Structure formats: C-alpha cells, structure tokens
PDB file of C-alpha atoms and ligand atoms in Angstrom:
ATOM      1  CA  MET A   2      -0.645 -21.135  14.411  1.00 69.00           C
ATOM      2  CA  ARG A   3       2.143 -20.494  11.903  1.00 75.00           C
ATOM      3  CA  PRO A   4       2.932 -24.148  11.103  1.00 77.00           C
ATOM      4  CA  GLU A   5      -0.696 -24.838  10.174  1.00 86.00           C
ATOM      5  CA  LEU A   6      -0.667 -21.931   7.742  1.00 86.00           C
ATOM      6  CA  GLY A   7       2.011 -23.394   5.541  1.00 87.00           C
ATOM      7  CA  ARG A   8       2.924 -20.864   2.843  1.00 89.00           C
ATOM      8  CA  THR A   9      -0.041 -18.601   3.603  1.00 94.00           C
ATOM      9  CA  ALA A  10       1.099 -15.071   4.399  1.00 95.00           C
ATOM     10  CA  VAL A  11      -0.147 -13.410   7.570  1.00 96.00           C
ATOM     11  CA  ILE A  12      -1.107  -9.762   7.074  1.00 97.00           C
ATOM     12  CA  LEU A  13      -2.037  -7.653  10.088  1.00 98.00           C
ATOM     13  CA  ALA A  14      -3.740  -4.258  10.205  1.00 98.00           C
ATOM     14  CA  GLY A  15      -5.066  -2.213  13.066  1.00 98.00           C
ATOM     15  CA  GLY A  16      -3.302   0.455  15.059  1.00 97.00           C
ATOM     16  CA  LEU A  17       0.137  -0.447  13.786  1.00 98.00           C
ATOM     17  CA  THR A  18       3.027   1.966  13.855  1.00 97.00           C
ATOM     18  CA  GLN A  19       6.209   1.694  11.849  1.00 97.00           C
ATOM     19  CA  GLN A  20       7.956   0.417  14.963  1.00 97.00           C
ATOM     20  CA  SER A  21       5.328  -2.143  15.986  1.00 98.00           C
ATOM     21  CA  ALA A  22       5.001  -3.382  12.410  1.00 98.00           C
ATOM     22  CA  THR A  23       8.747  -3.778  12.093  1.00 98.00           C
ATOM     23  CA  GLU A  24       8.956  -5.639  15.392  1.00 98.00           C
ATOM     24  CA  LEU A  25       6.093  -7.985  14.465  1.00 98.00           C
ATOM     25  CA  ILE A  26       7.680  -8.808  11.118  1.00 97.00           C
ATOM     26  CA  HIS A  27      11.126  -9.331  12.624  1.00 97.00           C
ATOM     27  CA  SER A  28       9.632 -11.578  15.327  1.00 96.00           C
ATOM     28  CA  GLY A  29       8.132 -13.782  12.604  1.00 94.00           C
ATOM     29  CA  LEU A  30       4.597 -13.346  13.930  1.00 94.00           C
ATOM     30  CA  ILE A  31       3.395 -11.673  10.723  1.00 95.00           C
ATOM     31  CA  ASP A  32       4.644 -11.455   7.156  1.00 96.00           C
ATOM     32  CA  LEU A  33       3.180  -8.139   6.106  1.00 97.00           C
ATOM     33  CA  ALA A  34       1.832  -5.048   7.846  1.00 98.00           C
ATOM     34  CA  ALA A  35      -1.080  -3.053   6.454  1.00 98.00           C
ATOM     35  CA  PHE A  36      -1.971   0.538   7.242  1.00 98.00           C
ATOM     36  CA  GLY A  37      -5.382   2.176   6.891  1.00 96.00           C
ATOM     37  CA  ARG A  38      -5.814   5.500   8.661  1.00 96.00           C
ATOM     38  CA  PRO A  39      -2.158   6.530   8.443  1.00 96.00           C
ATOM     39  CA  TYR A  40      -2.373   6.229   4.644  1.00 95.00           C
ATOM     40  CA  ILE A  41      -5.408   8.506   4.470  1.00 94.00           C
ATOM     41  CA  SER A  42      -3.517  11.427   5.965  1.00 94.00           C
ATOM     42  CA  ASN A  43      -0.094  10.507   4.611  1.00 95.00           C
ATOM     43  CA  PRO A  44      -0.226   9.815   0.872  1.00 94.00           C
ATOM     44  CA  ASP A  45       3.558   9.362   0.990  1.00 95.00           C
ATOM     45  CA  LEU A  46       3.474   7.020   3.992  1.00 96.00           C
ATOM     46  CA  VAL A  47       6.233   4.711   2.766  1.00 95.00           C
ATOM     47  CA  ALA A  48       8.527   7.637   1.944  1.00 94.00           C
ATOM     48  CA  ARG A  49       7.874   9.089   5.389  1.00 95.00           C
ATOM     49  CA  PHE A  50       8.723   5.771   7.013  1.00 96.00           C
ATOM     50  CA  ARG A  51      11.912   5.515   4.995  1.00 94.00           C
ATOM     51  CA  ARG A  52      12.998   9.072   5.786  1.00 93.00           C
ATOM     52  CA  GLY A  53      11.767   9.220   9.389  1.00 93.00           C
ATOM     53  CA  VAL A  54       9.358  12.066   8.622  1.00 94.00           C
ATOM     54  CA  PRO A  55       6.641  12.528  11.298  1.00 94.00           C
ATOM     55  CA  LEU A  56       3.144  11.478  10.265  1.00 95.00           C
ATOM     56  CA  THR A  57       0.151  13.761   9.827  1.00 93.00           C
ATOM     57  CA  THR A  58      -2.702  12.722  12.117  1.00 92.00           C
ATOM     58  CA  SER A  59      -5.879  11.654  10.331  1.00 91.00           C
ATOM     59  CA  ASP A  60      -9.246  13.246  11.113  1.00 90.00           C
ATOM     60  CA  PRO A  61     -11.974  10.655  11.840  1.00 92.00           C
ATOM     61  CA  GLU A  62     -14.628  13.332  11.303  1.00 91.00           C
ATOM     62  CA  THR A  63     -13.922  13.154   7.574  1.00 90.00           C
ATOM     63  CA  PHE A  64     -13.704   9.373   7.223  1.00 90.00           C
ATOM     64  CA  PHE A  65     -17.149   8.227   6.123  1.00 87.00           C
ATOM     65  CA  GLY A  66     -19.112  10.286   3.634  1.00 78.00           C
ATOM     66  CA  GLY A  67     -19.424  14.002   3.215  1.00 79.00           C
ATOM     67  CA  GLY A  68     -17.086  14.501   0.279  1.00 84.00           C
ATOM     68  CA  ALA A  69     -13.461  14.480  -0.698  1.00 85.00           C
ATOM     69  CA  VAL A  70     -12.207  16.611   2.194  1.00 86.00           C
ATOM     70  CA  GLY A  71      -9.829  14.586   4.331  1.00 85.00           C
ATOM     71  CA  TYR A  72      -9.135  12.104   1.550  1.00 84.00           C
ATOM     72  CA  VAL A  73      -7.418  13.977  -1.237  1.00 86.00           C
ATOM     73  CA  ASP A  74      -6.127  17.130   0.434  1.00 86.00           C
ATOM     74  CA  HIS A  75      -3.422  15.881   2.785  1.00 87.00           C
ATOM     75  CA  PRO A  76      -0.039  17.092   1.558  1.00 86.00           C
ATOM     76  CA  THR A  77       3.015  14.939   1.085  1.00 89.00           C
ATOM     77  CA  ALA A  78       5.973  15.837   3.286  1.00 87.00           C
ATOM     78  CA  ALA A  79       7.520  17.665   0.323  1.00 85.00           C
ATOM     79  CA  GLU A  80       4.359  19.736  -0.134  1.00 79.00           C
ATOM     80  CA  ALA A  81       3.771  20.521   3.542  1.00 71.00           C
ATOM     81  CA  PRO A  82       4.569  24.022   4.763  1.00 67.00           C
ATOM     82  CA  THR A  83       7.620  24.271   6.988  1.00 64.00           C
ATOM     83  CA  ASN A  84       8.168  26.427  10.053  1.00 56.00           C
ATOM     84  CA  ALA A  85      11.433  27.729   8.634  1.00 53.00           C
TER      85      ALA A  85
HETATM   86  C1  LIG B   8     -12.383   5.392   6.261  1.00 87.37           C
HETATM   87  C2  LIG B   8     -12.083   3.937   6.338  1.00 87.37           C
HETATM   88  C3  LIG B   8     -12.617   3.073   5.406  1.00 87.37           C
HETATM   89  C4  LIG B   8     -12.342   1.713   5.463  1.00 87.37           C
HETATM   90  N1  LIG B   8     -12.886   0.894   4.526  1.00 87.37           N
HETATM   91  C5  LIG B   8     -12.607  -0.415   4.569  1.00 87.37           C
HETATM   92  C6  LIG B   8     -13.163  -1.304   3.587  1.00 87.37           C
HETATM   93  O1  LIG B   8     -13.895  -0.899   2.688  1.00 87.37           O
HETATM   94  N2  LIG B   8     -12.871  -2.620   3.671  1.00 87.37           N
HETATM   95  C7  LIG B   8     -12.048  -3.122   4.667  1.00 87.37           C
HETATM   96  O2  LIG B   8     -11.811  -4.328   4.696  1.00 87.37           O
HETATM   97  N3  LIG B   8     -11.507  -2.301   5.580  1.00 87.37           N
HETATM   98  C8  LIG B   8     -11.769  -0.982   5.568  1.00 87.37           C
HETATM   99  N4  LIG B   8     -11.245  -0.164   6.526  1.00 87.37           N
HETATM  100  C9  LIG B   8     -10.410  -0.754   7.594  1.00 87.37           C
HETATM  101  C10 LIG B   8      -8.934  -0.611   7.251  1.00 87.37           C
HETATM  102  O3  LIG B   8      -8.619  -1.401   6.127  1.00 87.37           O
HETATM  103  C11 LIG B   8      -8.042  -1.059   8.416  1.00 87.37           C
HETATM  104  O4  LIG B   8      -8.250  -2.424   8.684  1.00 87.37           O
HETATM  105  C12 LIG B   8      -8.352  -0.299   9.673  1.00 87.37           C
HETATM  106  O5  LIG B   8      -8.399   1.080   9.398  1.00 87.37           O
HETATM  107  C13 LIG B   8      -7.318  -0.618  10.765  1.00 87.37           C
HETATM  108  O6  LIG B   8      -6.024  -0.224  10.348  1.00 87.37           O
HETATM  109  P1  LIG B   8      -5.395   1.188  10.824  1.00 87.37           P
HETATM  110  O7  LIG B   8      -5.339   1.152  12.344  1.00 87.37           O
HETATM  111  O8  LIG B   8      -4.025   1.213  10.197  1.00 87.37           O
HETATM  112  O9  LIG B   8      -6.297   2.278  10.341  1.00 87.37           O
HETATM  113  C14 LIG B   8     -11.517   1.198   6.495  1.00 87.37           C
HETATM  114  C15 LIG B   8     -10.974   2.076   7.429  1.00 87.37           C
HETATM  115  C16 LIG B   8     -11.253   3.417   7.357  1.00 87.37           C
HETATM  116  C17 LIG B   8     -10.623   4.340   8.404  1.00 87.37           C
END
C-alpha cells in the first residue's frame, strides 16, 4: 500500500502503546502514531513517554458526557502524589 500513497503520511490510532507505536514507525508501516484515551488521563503523555513514567489508566465511565470529571482533573506526573 505504501508505494501508492506517495508522499501521503500514514497516521494510526487505536490501542497503541509507546512500544507498539515505536515499532510500527521504525518498521516503516506508519509515519505517525496518534493517541486518544492515553492522552485523556495523561495530560503530559509525551513527557511520560520520554521519561519512562508509567501511565495513568483512563476511566471509560467518564468519557462521554456528564461533565468535566475525567477530562481536566488527571494530574501530570509532577503533580501526582508519591508513595514516598
Ligand atoms: C472520549 C473520546 C472521544 C473521541 N472523540 C473523537 C472525535 O470526536 N473524533 C474522532 O475522530 N475520534 C474521536 N475519538 C477516537 C480517538 O481519536 C481515537 O481514534 C481512539 O480513541 C483510538 O485511539 P486510542 O486507543 O489511543 O484511544 C474519541 C475517543 C474517545 C475515547
């Protein structure tokens, strides 16, 4: 499929992890990886990927409607409480 696409970039989303996205890009199958749910619960997703910080799991119960809860109240890694 890639040759027919010419200079068109292939962007994939759906259940990707940092590892699977990296592998798909390195394999040449895709050009860019997109993230939906991980971004909802990790406003600093890129920083977490860069630093190897574990991701906060998103809550599907809060996804569609009902208010701002679940969208604007997930802490960044720097804001999250520690167990120390
Ligand atoms: C709450 C929520 C809202 C979404 N709204 C849209 C939307 O408006 N338009 C769209 O194209 N995709 C929308 N998506 C799909 C995401 O863009 C993405 O394709 C999907 O979540 C799969 O990627 P993920 O496994 O990284 O979450 C939405 C997903 C979620 C969870």
